[in-house]
Amino acid sequence: MNESLVEVENLRKSYGKTEALKGISFKVNKGEIFTLIGPNGAGKTTTLEIIEGLRKKDGGKIRVFGEDVEKGISRIKPKIGVQLQHGALYEYLTVKEVLILFASFYKKRASIEAILKKMALKEIAHKWTKALSGGQLQRLRIATTLVNDPELLFLDEPTTGLDPQSRRYIWKMIEDLREEGKTILLTTHYMEEAEKLANRIAIIDRGEILSIGTPADLITKYGGKAGMYIRVIEKKEEKEYRINLKNSGAEAPQILQEFAKKGIEVKYVEIKTPNMEDVFINLTGKELRE
Ligand code: ATP
């Protein structure tokens, strides 16, 4: 049996007339990266901040490390690391000073030098935070979650607004944190990010979870068929074929062999297998845009 570090059951939350969460349920297992993915306004931040003890729920049950959040927050806090979407970092403190300040809130502290190294902040440890690039700031935000050496990390859209290269750099660091044994609950609205990082994904839209599973399971269930586009020379004429494949596209090589057997020269092949983007469109009926 998987040990669950976070258990959310039928969680409800409204802001006035806006029903932000309509009774969502999920579990985060020890050692995994669990990703909540959904468009702006889906309810991701609300979910995270209720679990972190920062907002109040209207209904449902939440347990973190087996404890009720509202009753046990003082025992839970030392064991979690929280990165807020717009967490303030003091402009005229250096990177290292920010980490020292955050560490001072905790009894148990990780080595600041080790965190600087892990998050590639060593070279800029003495820069003011106001002088950092977007990618460096996000790395510092994640670094602040590590100061108490927590078992469980909450990362709210850790790469939003970054260029693809900085994003990939942070993905590698998040993967390394899982490697170290940390459990991570992460929100994102980038499908590629969820597909790359997540052991399991929950797709959330308008306050409801539409499906939960591993990326591969979700793609098999909801991704739809793969497609193959082939351009050939047949009887000295160029022709195009579009062929529907099964989900995995595994029969593609066999199809190419059939062409070869008939002496048809294949000039170009493109295979499009379904991805998380297709899963999202098929489940919600819309594209996930920034
Ligand atoms: P984003 O990616 O934009 O942060 P999200 O998925 O995190 O989106 P939430 O921020 O949780 O979504 O918002 C869910 C819904 O609740 C939205 O309709 C939002 O407008 C509303 N909402 C969130 N916070 C508040 C608040 N403090 N007061 C009123 N309404 C709020």
PDB file of C-alpha atoms and ligand atoms in Angstrom:
ATOM      1  CA  MET A   1       0.000   0.000   0.000  1.00  0.00           C
ATOM      2  CA  ASN A   2       1.162   3.495  -0.820  1.00  0.00           C
ATOM      3  CA  GLU A   3       1.575   5.792   2.133  1.00  0.00           C
ATOM      4  CA  SER A   4      -0.355   9.028   1.499  1.00  0.00           C
ATOM      5  CA  LEU A   5       1.155  12.232   2.881  1.00  0.00           C
ATOM      6  CA  VAL A   6      -1.814  14.339   1.762  1.00  0.00           C
ATOM      7  CA  GLU A   7      -5.439  13.199   1.725  1.00  0.00           C
ATOM      8  CA  VAL A   8      -8.124  15.514   0.389  1.00  0.00           C
ATOM      9  CA  GLU A   9     -11.729  14.394   0.588  1.00  0.00           C
ATOM     10  CA  ASN A  10     -14.691  16.233  -0.869  1.00  0.00           C
ATOM     11  CA  LEU A  11     -13.062  19.656  -0.424  1.00  0.00           C
ATOM     12  CA  ARG A  12     -15.377  22.614  -0.930  1.00  0.00           C
ATOM     13  CA  LYS A  13     -14.722  26.327  -1.036  1.00  0.00           C
ATOM     14  CA  SER A  14     -16.751  29.312  -2.233  1.00  0.00           C
ATOM     15  CA  TYR A  15     -15.892  32.994  -2.478  1.00  0.00           C
ATOM     16  CA  GLY A  16     -19.264  34.713  -2.267  1.00  0.00           C
ATOM     17  CA  LYS A  17     -21.214  33.248  -5.153  1.00  0.00           C
ATOM     18  CA  THR A  18     -18.138  31.764  -6.864  1.00  0.00           C
ATOM     19  CA  GLU A  19     -17.911  28.042  -6.148  1.00  0.00           C
ATOM     20  CA  ALA A  20     -14.128  27.718  -6.471  1.00  0.00           C
ATOM     21  CA  LEU A  21     -13.986  24.045  -5.332  1.00  0.00           C
ATOM     22  CA  LYS A  22     -16.994  21.794  -5.777  1.00  0.00           C
ATOM     23  CA  GLY A  23     -15.969  18.804  -3.661  1.00  0.00           C
ATOM     24  CA  ILE A  24     -12.614  17.554  -4.898  1.00  0.00           C
ATOM     25  CA  SER A  25     -10.790  14.448  -3.652  1.00  0.00           C
ATOM     26  CA  PHE A  26      -7.265  13.154  -4.205  1.00  0.00           C
ATOM     27  CA  LYS A  27      -4.250  11.698  -2.388  1.00  0.00           C
ATOM     28  CA  VAL A  28      -0.553  12.443  -2.698  1.00  0.00           C
ATOM     29  CA  ASN A  29       1.634   9.400  -2.108  1.00  0.00           C
ATOM     30  CA  LYS A  30       5.017   9.454  -0.443  1.00  0.00           C
ATOM     31  CA  GLY A  31       7.865   9.974  -2.920  1.00  0.00           C
ATOM     32  CA  GLU A  32       5.787  11.088  -5.886  1.00  0.00           C
ATOM     33  CA  ILE A  33       5.367  14.302  -7.821  1.00  0.00           C
ATOM     34  CA  PHE A  34       1.629  14.840  -7.926  1.00  0.00           C
ATOM     35  CA  THR A  35       0.512  17.557 -10.310  1.00  0.00           C
ATOM     36  CA  LEU A  36      -2.693  19.550 -10.320  1.00  0.00           C
ATOM     37  CA  ILE A  37      -3.142  20.881 -13.827  1.00  0.00           C
ATOM     38  CA  GLY A  38      -5.806  23.252 -15.026  1.00  0.00           C
ATOM     39  CA  PRO A  39      -6.411  26.669 -16.575  1.00  0.00           C
ATOM     40  CA  ASN A  40      -6.375  29.983 -14.705  1.00  0.00           C
ATOM     41  CA  GLY A  41      -9.172  30.083 -12.180  1.00  0.00           C
ATOM     42  CA  ALA A  42      -9.588  26.272 -12.043  1.00  0.00           C
ATOM     43  CA  GLY A  43      -9.014  26.268  -8.282  1.00  0.00           C
ATOM     44  CA  LYS A  44      -5.390  25.143  -8.025  1.00  0.00           C
ATOM     45  CA  THR A  45      -4.094  27.891  -5.740  1.00  0.00           C
ATOM     46  CA  THR A  46      -7.192  27.672  -3.543  1.00  0.00           C
ATOM     47  CA  THR A  47      -6.634  23.921  -3.132  1.00  0.00           C
ATOM     48  CA  LEU A  48      -2.958  24.314  -2.329  1.00  0.00           C
ATOM     49  CA  GLU A  49      -3.422  27.147   0.138  1.00  0.00           C
ATOM     50  CA  ILE A  50      -6.170  25.305   2.026  1.00  0.00           C
ATOM     51  CA  ILE A  51      -3.902  22.248   2.346  1.00  0.00           C
ATOM     52  CA  GLU A  52      -1.072  24.504   3.532  1.00  0.00           C
ATOM     53  CA  GLY A  53      -3.334  25.933   6.228  1.00  0.00           C
ATOM     54  CA  LEU A  54      -3.343  29.426   4.661  1.00  0.00           C
ATOM     55  CA  ARG A  55      -7.046  29.545   3.676  1.00  0.00           C
ATOM     56  CA  LYS A  56     -10.122  28.115   5.359  1.00  0.00           C
ATOM     57  CA  LYS A  57     -12.226  25.426   3.721  1.00  0.00           C
ATOM     58  CA  ASP A  58     -16.031  25.420   3.656  1.00  0.00           C
ATOM     59  CA  GLY A  59     -16.360  21.644   3.709  1.00  0.00           C
ATOM     60  CA  GLY A  60     -14.539  18.337   3.342  1.00  0.00           C
ATOM     61  CA  LYS A  61     -11.587  16.687   5.064  1.00  0.00           C
ATOM     62  CA  ILE A  62      -7.887  17.310   4.688  1.00  0.00           C
ATOM     63  CA  ARG A  63      -5.161  15.309   6.334  1.00  0.00           C
ATOM     64  CA  VAL A  64      -1.441  15.990   5.975  1.00  0.00           C
ATOM     65  CA  PHE A  65       0.909  13.390   7.476  1.00  0.00           C
ATOM     66  CA  GLY A  66      -2.277  11.811   8.814  1.00  0.00           C
ATOM     67  CA  GLU A  67      -3.235  14.920  10.828  1.00  0.00           C
ATOM     68  CA  ASP A  68      -6.203  17.195  10.404  1.00  0.00           C
ATOM     69  CA  VAL A  69      -4.730  20.423   8.982  1.00  0.00           C
ATOM     70  CA  GLU A  70      -6.756  22.824  11.080  1.00  0.00           C
ATOM     71  CA  LYS A  71      -5.922  21.076  14.349  1.00  0.00           C
ATOM     72  CA  GLY A  72      -2.376  19.941  13.619  1.00  0.00           C
ATOM     73  CA  ILE A  73      -0.860  22.791  11.618  1.00  0.00           C
ATOM     74  CA  SER A  74       1.858  23.540  14.195  1.00  0.00           C
ATOM     75  CA  ARG A  75       3.082  19.935  13.954  1.00  0.00           C
ATOM     76  CA  ILE A  76       2.714  19.854  10.154  1.00  0.00           C
ATOM     77  CA  LYS A  77       4.499  23.162   9.385  1.00  0.00           C
ATOM     78  CA  PRO A  78       8.042  22.046  10.309  1.00  0.00           C
ATOM     79  CA  LYS A  79       7.724  19.154   7.845  1.00  0.00           C
ATOM     80  CA  ILE A  80       6.492  21.095   4.793  1.00  0.00           C
ATOM     81  CA  GLY A  81       7.988  23.618   2.375  1.00  0.00           C
ATOM     82  CA  VAL A  82       5.692  26.123   0.698  1.00  0.00           C
ATOM     83  CA  GLN A  83       6.396  28.137  -2.436  1.00  0.00           C
ATOM     84  CA  LEU A  84       3.681  30.675  -3.038  1.00  0.00           C
ATOM     85  CA  GLN A  85       2.871  31.904  -6.528  1.00  0.00           C
ATOM     86  CA  HIS A  86       3.746  35.502  -5.723  1.00  0.00           C
ATOM     87  CA  GLY A  87       5.716  35.075  -2.510  1.00  0.00           C
ATOM     88  CA  ALA A  88       7.501  38.327  -1.636  1.00  0.00           C
ATOM     89  CA  LEU A  89      11.293  38.299  -1.480  1.00  0.00           C
ATOM     90  CA  TYR A  90      12.953  41.274   0.129  1.00  0.00           C
ATOM     91  CA  GLU A  91      14.475  43.444  -2.623  1.00  0.00           C
ATOM     92  CA  TYR A  92      17.529  44.603  -0.703  1.00  0.00           C
ATOM     93  CA  LEU A  93      18.449  41.268   0.801  1.00  0.00           C
ATOM     94  CA  THR A  94      20.913  39.076  -1.051  1.00  0.00           C
ATOM     95  CA  VAL A  95      20.005  35.559  -2.148  1.00  0.00           C
ATOM     96  CA  LYS A  96      21.932  34.102   0.763  1.00  0.00           C
ATOM     97  CA  GLU A  97      20.436  36.549   3.283  1.00  0.00           C
ATOM     98  CA  VAL A  98      16.917  35.576   2.160  1.00  0.00           C
ATOM     99  CA  LEU A  99      17.709  31.919   2.797  1.00  0.00           C
ATOM    100  CA  ILE A 100      19.249  32.690   6.197  1.00  0.00           C
ATOM    101  CA  LEU A 101      16.152  34.731   7.109  1.00  0.00           C
ATOM    102  CA  PHE A 102      13.726  31.976   6.039  1.00  0.00           C
ATOM    103  CA  ALA A 103      15.792  29.346   7.872  1.00  0.00           C
ATOM    104  CA  SER A 104      15.617  31.417  11.055  1.00  0.00           C
ATOM    105  CA  PHE A 105      11.879  30.607  11.312  1.00  0.00           C
ATOM    106  CA  TYR A 106      12.663  26.922  11.893  1.00  0.00           C
ATOM    107  CA  LYS A 107      14.303  24.835  14.556  1.00  0.00           C
ATOM    108  CA  LYS A 108      15.487  22.172  12.115  1.00  0.00           C
ATOM    109  CA  ARG A 109      17.613  23.751   9.360  1.00  0.00           C
ATOM    110  CA  ALA A 110      19.220  22.446   6.204  1.00  0.00           C
ATOM    111  CA  SER A 111      22.676  23.639   5.106  1.00  0.00           C
ATOM    112  CA  ILE A 112      22.333  26.950   3.245  1.00  0.00           C
ATOM    113  CA  GLU A 113      25.504  26.204   1.259  1.00  0.00           C
ATOM    114  CA  ALA A 114      24.028  22.887   0.096  1.00  0.00           C
ATOM    115  CA  ILE A 115      20.785  24.597  -0.973  1.00  0.00           C
ATOM    116  CA  LEU A 116      22.684  27.304  -2.887  1.00  0.00           C
ATOM    117  CA  LYS A 117      24.553  24.588  -4.737  1.00  0.00           C
ATOM    118  CA  LYS A 118      21.495  22.434  -5.399  1.00  0.00           C
ATOM    119  CA  MET A 119      19.495  25.329  -6.845  1.00  0.00           C
ATOM    120  CA  ALA A 120      22.452  26.759  -8.843  1.00  0.00           C
ATOM    121  CA  LEU A 121      22.442  29.975  -6.781  1.00  0.00           C
ATOM    122  CA  LYS A 122      26.033  29.850  -5.526  1.00  0.00           C
ATOM    123  CA  GLU A 123      27.382  32.263  -8.134  1.00  0.00           C
ATOM    124  CA  ILE A 124      24.691  34.823  -7.345  1.00  0.00           C
ATOM    125  CA  ALA A 125      24.513  34.276  -3.579  1.00  0.00           C
ATOM    126  CA  HIS A 126      25.584  37.877  -2.946  1.00  0.00           C
ATOM    127  CA  LYS A 127      23.258  39.573  -5.419  1.00  0.00           C
ATOM    128  CA  TRP A 128      20.272  41.565  -4.246  1.00  0.00           C
ATOM    129  CA  THR A 129      17.040  39.790  -5.102  1.00  0.00           C
ATOM    130  CA  LYS A 130      15.868  42.864  -7.043  1.00  0.00           C
ATOM    131  CA  ALA A 131      18.719  42.229  -9.514  1.00  0.00           C
ATOM    132  CA  LEU A 132      17.758  38.621 -10.310  1.00  0.00           C
ATOM    133  CA  SER A 133      16.333  37.308 -13.591  1.00  0.00           C
ATOM    134  CA  GLY A 134      12.936  35.560 -13.642  1.00  0.00           C
ATOM    135  CA  GLY A 135      14.527  32.121 -13.660  1.00  0.00           C
ATOM    136  CA  GLN A 136      16.912  32.990 -10.823  1.00  0.00           C
ATOM    137  CA  LEU A 137      14.024  34.368  -8.745  1.00  0.00           C
ATOM    138  CA  GLN A 138      12.010  31.185  -9.214  1.00  0.00           C
ATOM    139  CA  ARG A 139      15.021  29.100  -8.220  1.00  0.00           C
ATOM    140  CA  LEU A 140      15.354  31.237  -5.091  1.00  0.00           C
ATOM    141  CA  ARG A 141      11.627  30.790  -4.357  1.00  0.00           C
ATOM    142  CA  ILE A 142      12.037  27.012  -4.555  1.00  0.00           C
ATOM    143  CA  ALA A 143      15.238  27.259  -2.485  1.00  0.00           C
ATOM    144  CA  THR A 144      13.293  29.002   0.310  1.00  0.00           C
ATOM    145  CA  THR A 145      11.070  25.929   0.590  1.00  0.00           C
ATOM    146  CA  LEU A 146      14.098  23.771   1.403  1.00  0.00           C
ATOM    147  CA  VAL A 147      15.504  25.672   4.407  1.00  0.00           C
ATOM    148  CA  ASN A 148      13.842  23.351   6.973  1.00  0.00           C
ATOM    149  CA  ASP A 149      14.705  20.186   5.011  1.00  0.00           C
ATOM    150  CA  PRO A 150      10.999  19.326   4.606  1.00  0.00           C
ATOM    151  CA  GLU A 151       9.594  15.962   3.542  1.00  0.00           C
ATOM    152  CA  LEU A 152       6.752  17.490   1.548  1.00  0.00           C
ATOM    153  CA  LEU A 153       6.949  20.421  -0.877  1.00  0.00           C
ATOM    154  CA  PHE A 154       4.155  22.545  -2.307  1.00  0.00           C
ATOM    155  CA  LEU A 155       5.122  24.346  -5.507  1.00  0.00           C
ATOM    156  CA  ASP A 156       2.515  26.682  -7.011  1.00  0.00           C
ATOM    157  CA  GLU A 157       3.235  27.200 -10.712  1.00  0.00           C
ATOM    158  CA  PRO A 158       7.015  27.114 -10.247  1.00  0.00           C
ATOM    159  CA  THR A 159       7.884  27.905 -13.874  1.00  0.00           C
ATOM    160  CA  THR A 160       5.108  30.254 -14.980  1.00  0.00           C
ATOM    161  CA  GLY A 161       6.346  33.050 -17.214  1.00  0.00           C
ATOM    162  CA  LEU A 162       9.825  31.588 -17.722  1.00  0.00           C
ATOM    163  CA  ASP A 163      11.536  30.926 -21.038  1.00  0.00           C
ATOM    164  CA  PRO A 164      11.778  27.255 -22.120  1.00  0.00           C
ATOM    165  CA  GLN A 165      15.448  26.946 -21.156  1.00  0.00           C
ATOM    166  CA  SER A 166      14.963  28.246 -17.588  1.00  0.00           C
ATOM    167  CA  ARG A 167      11.895  26.061 -17.291  1.00  0.00           C
ATOM    168  CA  ARG A 168      13.833  22.923 -18.245  1.00  0.00           C
ATOM    169  CA  TYR A 169      16.586  23.849 -15.792  1.00  0.00           C
ATOM    170  CA  ILE A 170      14.021  24.027 -12.979  1.00  0.00           C
ATOM    171  CA  TRP A 171      12.398  20.747 -14.080  1.00  0.00           C
ATOM    172  CA  LYS A 172      15.738  19.005 -13.598  1.00  0.00           C
ATOM    173  CA  MET A 173      16.041  20.479 -10.095  1.00  0.00           C
ATOM    174  CA  ILE A 174      12.519  19.379  -9.178  1.00  0.00           C
ATOM    175  CA  GLU A 175      13.313  15.872 -10.451  1.00  0.00           C
ATOM    176  CA  ASP A 176      16.465  15.857  -8.316  1.00  0.00           C
ATOM    177  CA  LEU A 177      14.389  16.773  -5.249  1.00  0.00           C
ATOM    178  CA  ARG A 178      12.147  13.754  -5.880  1.00  0.00           C
ATOM    179  CA  GLU A 179      15.307  11.632  -6.330  1.00  0.00           C
ATOM    180  CA  GLU A 180      16.357  12.790  -2.849  1.00  0.00           C
ATOM    181  CA  GLY A 181      13.096  11.372  -1.511  1.00  0.00           C
ATOM    182  CA  LYS A 182      10.969  14.505  -1.261  1.00  0.00           C
ATOM    183  CA  THR A 183       7.258  14.312  -2.010  1.00  0.00           C
ATOM    184  CA  ILE A 184       6.009  17.162  -4.193  1.00  0.00           C
ATOM    185  CA  LEU A 185       2.562  18.594  -4.862  1.00  0.00           C
ATOM    186  CA  LEU A 186       2.893  20.928  -7.816  1.00  0.00           C
ATOM    187  CA  THR A 187       0.435  23.026  -9.778  1.00  0.00           C
ATOM    188  CA  THR A 188       0.935  24.106 -13.350  1.00  0.00           C
ATOM    189  CA  HIS A 189      -0.942  25.158 -16.422  1.00  0.00           C
ATOM    190  CA  TYR A 190       1.752  23.759 -18.715  1.00  0.00           C
ATOM    191  CA  MET A 191       0.785  20.318 -20.028  1.00  0.00           C
ATOM    192  CA  GLU A 192       4.371  19.639 -21.051  1.00  0.00           C
ATOM    193  CA  GLU A 193       5.481  20.287 -17.475  1.00  0.00           C
ATOM    194  CA  ALA A 194       2.921  17.882 -16.043  1.00  0.00           C
ATOM    195  CA  GLU A 195       3.784  15.205 -18.601  1.00  0.00           C
ATOM    196  CA  LYS A 196       7.516  15.577 -17.929  1.00  0.00           C
ATOM    197  CA  LEU A 197       7.483  15.713 -14.129  1.00  0.00           C
ATOM    198  CA  ALA A 198       4.383  14.072 -12.745  1.00  0.00           C
ATOM    199  CA  ASN A 199       4.077  10.535 -11.468  1.00  0.00           C
ATOM    200  CA  ARG A 200       0.358  11.244 -11.315  1.00  0.00           C
ATOM    201  CA  ILE A 201      -1.757  14.084 -12.644  1.00  0.00           C
ATOM    202  CA  ALA A 202      -5.132  15.428 -11.544  1.00  0.00           C
ATOM    203  CA  ILE A 203      -6.889  17.465 -14.208  1.00  0.00           C
ATOM    204  CA  ILE A 204      -8.890  20.248 -12.602  1.00  0.00           C
ATOM    205  CA  ASP A 205     -11.327  22.576 -14.318  1.00  0.00           C
ATOM    206  CA  ARG A 206     -13.858  24.955 -12.779  1.00  0.00           C
ATOM    207  CA  GLY A 207     -13.449  23.556  -9.292  1.00  0.00           C
ATOM    208  CA  GLU A 208     -13.818  19.897 -10.270  1.00  0.00           C
ATOM    209  CA  ILE A 209     -11.302  17.112 -10.803  1.00  0.00           C
ATOM    210  CA  LEU A 210     -12.092  15.483 -14.129  1.00  0.00           C
ATOM    211  CA  SER A 211      -9.616  12.619 -13.927  1.00  0.00           C
ATOM    212  CA  ILE A 212      -6.578  11.377 -12.006  1.00  0.00           C
ATOM    213  CA  GLY A 213      -3.886   9.025 -13.266  1.00  0.00           C
ATOM    214  CA  THR A 214      -0.338   8.554 -14.499  1.00  0.00           C
ATOM    215  CA  PRO A 215       0.385  10.495 -17.701  1.00  0.00           C
ATOM    216  CA  ALA A 216       0.512   7.195 -19.623  1.00  0.00           C
ATOM    217  CA  ASP A 217      -2.854   6.028 -18.217  1.00  0.00           C
ATOM    218  CA  LEU A 218      -4.544   9.326 -19.010  1.00  0.00           C
ATOM    219  CA  ILE A 219      -3.157   9.346 -22.542  1.00  0.00           C
ATOM    220  CA  THR A 220      -4.310   5.758 -23.135  1.00  0.00           C
ATOM    221  CA  LYS A 221      -7.778   6.510 -21.767  1.00  0.00           C
ATOM    222  CA  TYR A 222      -8.460   9.973 -23.115  1.00  0.00           C
ATOM    223  CA  GLY A 223      -5.727  10.833 -25.634  1.00  0.00           C
ATOM    224  CA  GLY A 224      -7.484   9.417 -28.685  1.00  0.00           C
ATOM    225  CA  LYS A 225      -5.834   7.719 -31.628  1.00  0.00           C
ATOM    226  CA  ALA A 226      -2.405   8.294 -33.110  1.00  0.00           C
ATOM    227  CA  GLY A 227      -2.136   9.440 -36.710  1.00  0.00           C
ATOM    228  CA  MET A 228       0.423   8.793 -39.451  1.00  0.00           C
ATOM    229  CA  TYR A 229       1.142  11.069 -42.383  1.00  0.00           C
ATOM    230  CA  ILE A 230       3.107   9.480 -45.232  1.00  0.00           C
ATOM    231  CA  ARG A 231       4.326  10.967 -48.536  1.00  0.00           C
ATOM    232  CA  VAL A 232       5.370   8.409 -51.169  1.00  0.00           C
ATOM    233  CA  ILE A 233       6.376   8.120 -54.798  1.00  0.00           C
ATOM    234  CA  GLU A 234       3.966   5.669 -56.403  1.00  0.00           C
ATOM    235  CA  LYS A 235       4.130   5.018 -60.128  1.00  0.00           C
ATOM    236  CA  LYS A 236       6.375   8.084 -60.474  1.00  0.00           C
ATOM    237  CA  GLU A 237       3.746  10.270 -58.842  1.00  0.00           C
ATOM    238  CA  GLU A 238       3.872  11.856 -55.412  1.00  0.00           C
ATOM    239  CA  LYS A 239       0.982  10.784 -53.161  1.00  0.00           C
ATOM    240  CA  GLU A 240      -0.056  11.468 -49.560  1.00  0.00           C
ATOM    241  CA  TYR A 241      -1.678   9.107 -47.069  1.00  0.00           C
ATOM    242  CA  ARG A 242      -3.202   9.866 -43.702  1.00  0.00           C
ATOM    243  CA  ILE A 243      -3.695   6.736 -41.621  1.00  0.00           C
ATOM    244  CA  ASN A 244      -5.322   6.365 -38.205  1.00  0.00           C
ATOM    245  CA  LEU A 245      -3.254   4.285 -35.809  1.00  0.00           C
ATOM    246  CA  LYS A 246      -3.986   2.796 -32.430  1.00  0.00           C
ATOM    247  CA  ASN A 247      -3.177   4.905 -29.375  1.00  0.00           C
ATOM    248  CA  SER A 248       0.525   3.990 -29.144  1.00  0.00           C
ATOM    249  CA  GLY A 249       1.256   4.118 -32.877  1.00  0.00           C
ATOM    250  CA  ALA A 250       3.002   0.721 -32.519  1.00  0.00           C
ATOM    251  CA  GLU A 251       1.800  -0.604 -35.866  1.00  0.00           C
ATOM    252  CA  ALA A 252       3.551   2.178 -37.822  1.00  0.00           C
ATOM    253  CA  PRO A 253       6.685   0.148 -38.767  1.00  0.00           C
ATOM    254  CA  GLN A 254       4.519  -2.633 -40.174  1.00  0.00           C
ATOM    255  CA  ILE A 255       2.658  -0.165 -42.367  1.00  0.00           C
ATOM    256  CA  LEU A 256       5.944   1.152 -43.718  1.00  0.00           C
ATOM    257  CA  GLN A 257       7.053  -2.414 -44.497  1.00  0.00           C
ATOM    258  CA  GLU A 258       3.858  -2.943 -46.517  1.00  0.00           C
ATOM    259  CA  PHE A 259       4.774   0.059 -48.656  1.00  0.00           C
ATOM    260  CA  ALA A 260       8.320  -1.264 -49.123  1.00  0.00           C
ATOM    261  CA  LYS A 261       6.999  -4.719 -50.118  1.00  0.00           C
ATOM    262  CA  LYS A 262       4.906  -3.132 -52.835  1.00  0.00           C
ATOM    263  CA  GLY A 263       7.994  -1.277 -54.068  1.00  0.00           C
ATOM    264  CA  ILE A 264       6.574   2.104 -53.140  1.00  0.00           C
ATOM    265  CA  GLU A 265       9.231   4.629 -52.175  1.00  0.00           C
ATOM    266  CA  VAL A 266       8.468   6.428 -48.905  1.00  0.00           C
ATOM    267  CA  LYS A 267       9.753  10.036 -48.972  1.00  0.00           C
ATOM    268  CA  TYR A 268       8.443  11.369 -45.668  1.00  0.00           C
ATOM    269  CA  VAL A 269       6.766  10.000 -42.534  1.00  0.00           C
ATOM    270  CA  GLU A 270       5.287  11.836 -39.596  1.00  0.00           C
ATOM    271  CA  ILE A 271       3.635  10.124 -36.650  1.00  0.00           C
ATOM    272  CA  LYS A 272       1.574  12.091 -34.182  1.00  0.00           C
ATOM    273  CA  THR A 273       0.912  10.183 -30.970  1.00  0.00           C
ATOM    274  CA  PRO A 274      -1.525  11.661 -28.445  1.00  0.00           C
ATOM    275  CA  ASN A 275      -0.161  13.685 -25.548  1.00  0.00           C
ATOM    276  CA  MET A 276      -1.542  15.362 -22.425  1.00  0.00           C
ATOM    277  CA  GLU A 277      -2.696  18.311 -24.502  1.00  0.00           C
ATOM    278  CA  ASP A 278      -5.073  15.936 -26.344  1.00  0.00           C
ATOM    279  CA  VAL A 279      -6.214  14.463 -23.027  1.00  0.00           C
ATOM    280  CA  PHE A 280      -7.081  17.936 -21.778  1.00  0.00           C
ATOM    281  CA  ILE A 281      -8.975  18.898 -24.913  1.00  0.00           C
ATOM    282  CA  ASN A 282     -10.888  15.613 -24.911  1.00  0.00           C
ATOM    283  CA  LEU A 283     -11.834  15.924 -21.238  1.00  0.00           C
ATOM    284  CA  THR A 284     -12.700  19.609 -21.087  1.00  0.00           C
ATOM    285  CA  GLY A 285     -13.635  20.386 -24.659  1.00  0.00           C
ATOM    286  CA  LYS A 286     -11.172  23.267 -24.727  1.00  0.00           C
ATOM    287  CA  GLU A 287      -7.520  24.019 -25.182  1.00  0.00           C
ATOM    288  CA  LEU A 288      -5.335  24.947 -22.266  1.00  0.00           C
ATOM    289  CA  ARG A 289      -3.959  28.371 -22.999  1.00  0.00           C
ATOM    290  CA  GLU A 290      -1.683  30.587 -20.974  1.00  0.00           C
TER     291      GLU A 290
HETATM  292  P1  ATP B   1      -4.469  30.762 -11.270  1.00  0.00           P
HETATM  293  O1  ATP B   1      -3.610  29.905 -12.106  1.00  0.00           O
HETATM  294  O2  ATP B   1      -4.965  31.974 -11.988  1.00  0.00           O
HETATM  295  O3  ATP B   1      -3.912  31.075  -9.911  1.00  0.00           O
HETATM  296  P2  ATP B   1      -6.108  28.794 -10.010  1.00  0.00           P
HETATM  297  O4  ATP B   1      -6.413  27.531 -10.711  1.00  0.00           O
HETATM  298  O5  ATP B   1      -5.031  28.771  -8.998  1.00  0.00           O
HETATM  299  O6  ATP B   1      -5.809  29.920 -11.053  1.00  0.00           O
HETATM  300  P3  ATP B   1      -7.729  29.961  -7.958  1.00  0.00           P
HETATM  301  O7  ATP B   1      -6.801  31.118  -7.785  1.00  0.00           O
HETATM  302  O8  ATP B   1      -7.768  28.960  -6.903  1.00  0.00           O
HETATM  303  O9  ATP B   1      -7.478  29.264  -9.354  1.00  0.00           O
HETATM  304  O10 ATP B   1      -9.189  30.556  -8.202  1.00  0.00           O
HETATM  305  C1  ATP B   1     -10.361  29.759  -8.331  1.00  0.00           C
HETATM  306  C2  ATP B   1     -11.580  30.667  -8.438  1.00  0.00           C
HETATM  307  O11 ATP B   1     -11.794  31.361  -7.214  1.00  0.00           O
HETATM  308  C3  ATP B   1     -11.473  31.755  -9.494  1.00  0.00           C
HETATM  309  O12 ATP B   1     -12.746  31.949 -10.042  1.00  0.00           O
HETATM  310  C4  ATP B   1     -11.017  32.968  -8.713  1.00  0.00           C
HETATM  311  O13 ATP B   1     -11.433  34.145  -9.345  1.00  0.00           O
HETATM  312  C5  ATP B   1     -11.703  32.766  -7.390  1.00  0.00           C
HETATM  313  N1  ATP B   1     -10.931  33.315  -6.257  1.00  0.00           N
HETATM  314  C6  ATP B   1      -9.693  32.901  -5.866  1.00  0.00           C
HETATM  315  N2  ATP B   1      -9.275  33.573  -4.776  1.00  0.00           N
HETATM  316  C7  ATP B   1     -10.259  34.432  -4.452  1.00  0.00           C
HETATM  317  C8  ATP B   1     -10.445  35.396  -3.409  1.00  0.00           C
HETATM  318  N3  ATP B   1      -9.510  35.597  -2.481  1.00  0.00           N
HETATM  319  N4  ATP B   1     -11.599  36.099  -3.425  1.00  0.00           N
HETATM  320  C9  ATP B   1     -12.544  35.904  -4.344  1.00  0.00           C
HETATM  321  N5  ATP B   1     -12.445  34.994  -5.337  1.00  0.00           N
HETATM  322  C10 ATP B   1     -11.322  34.276  -5.408  1.00  0.00           C
END
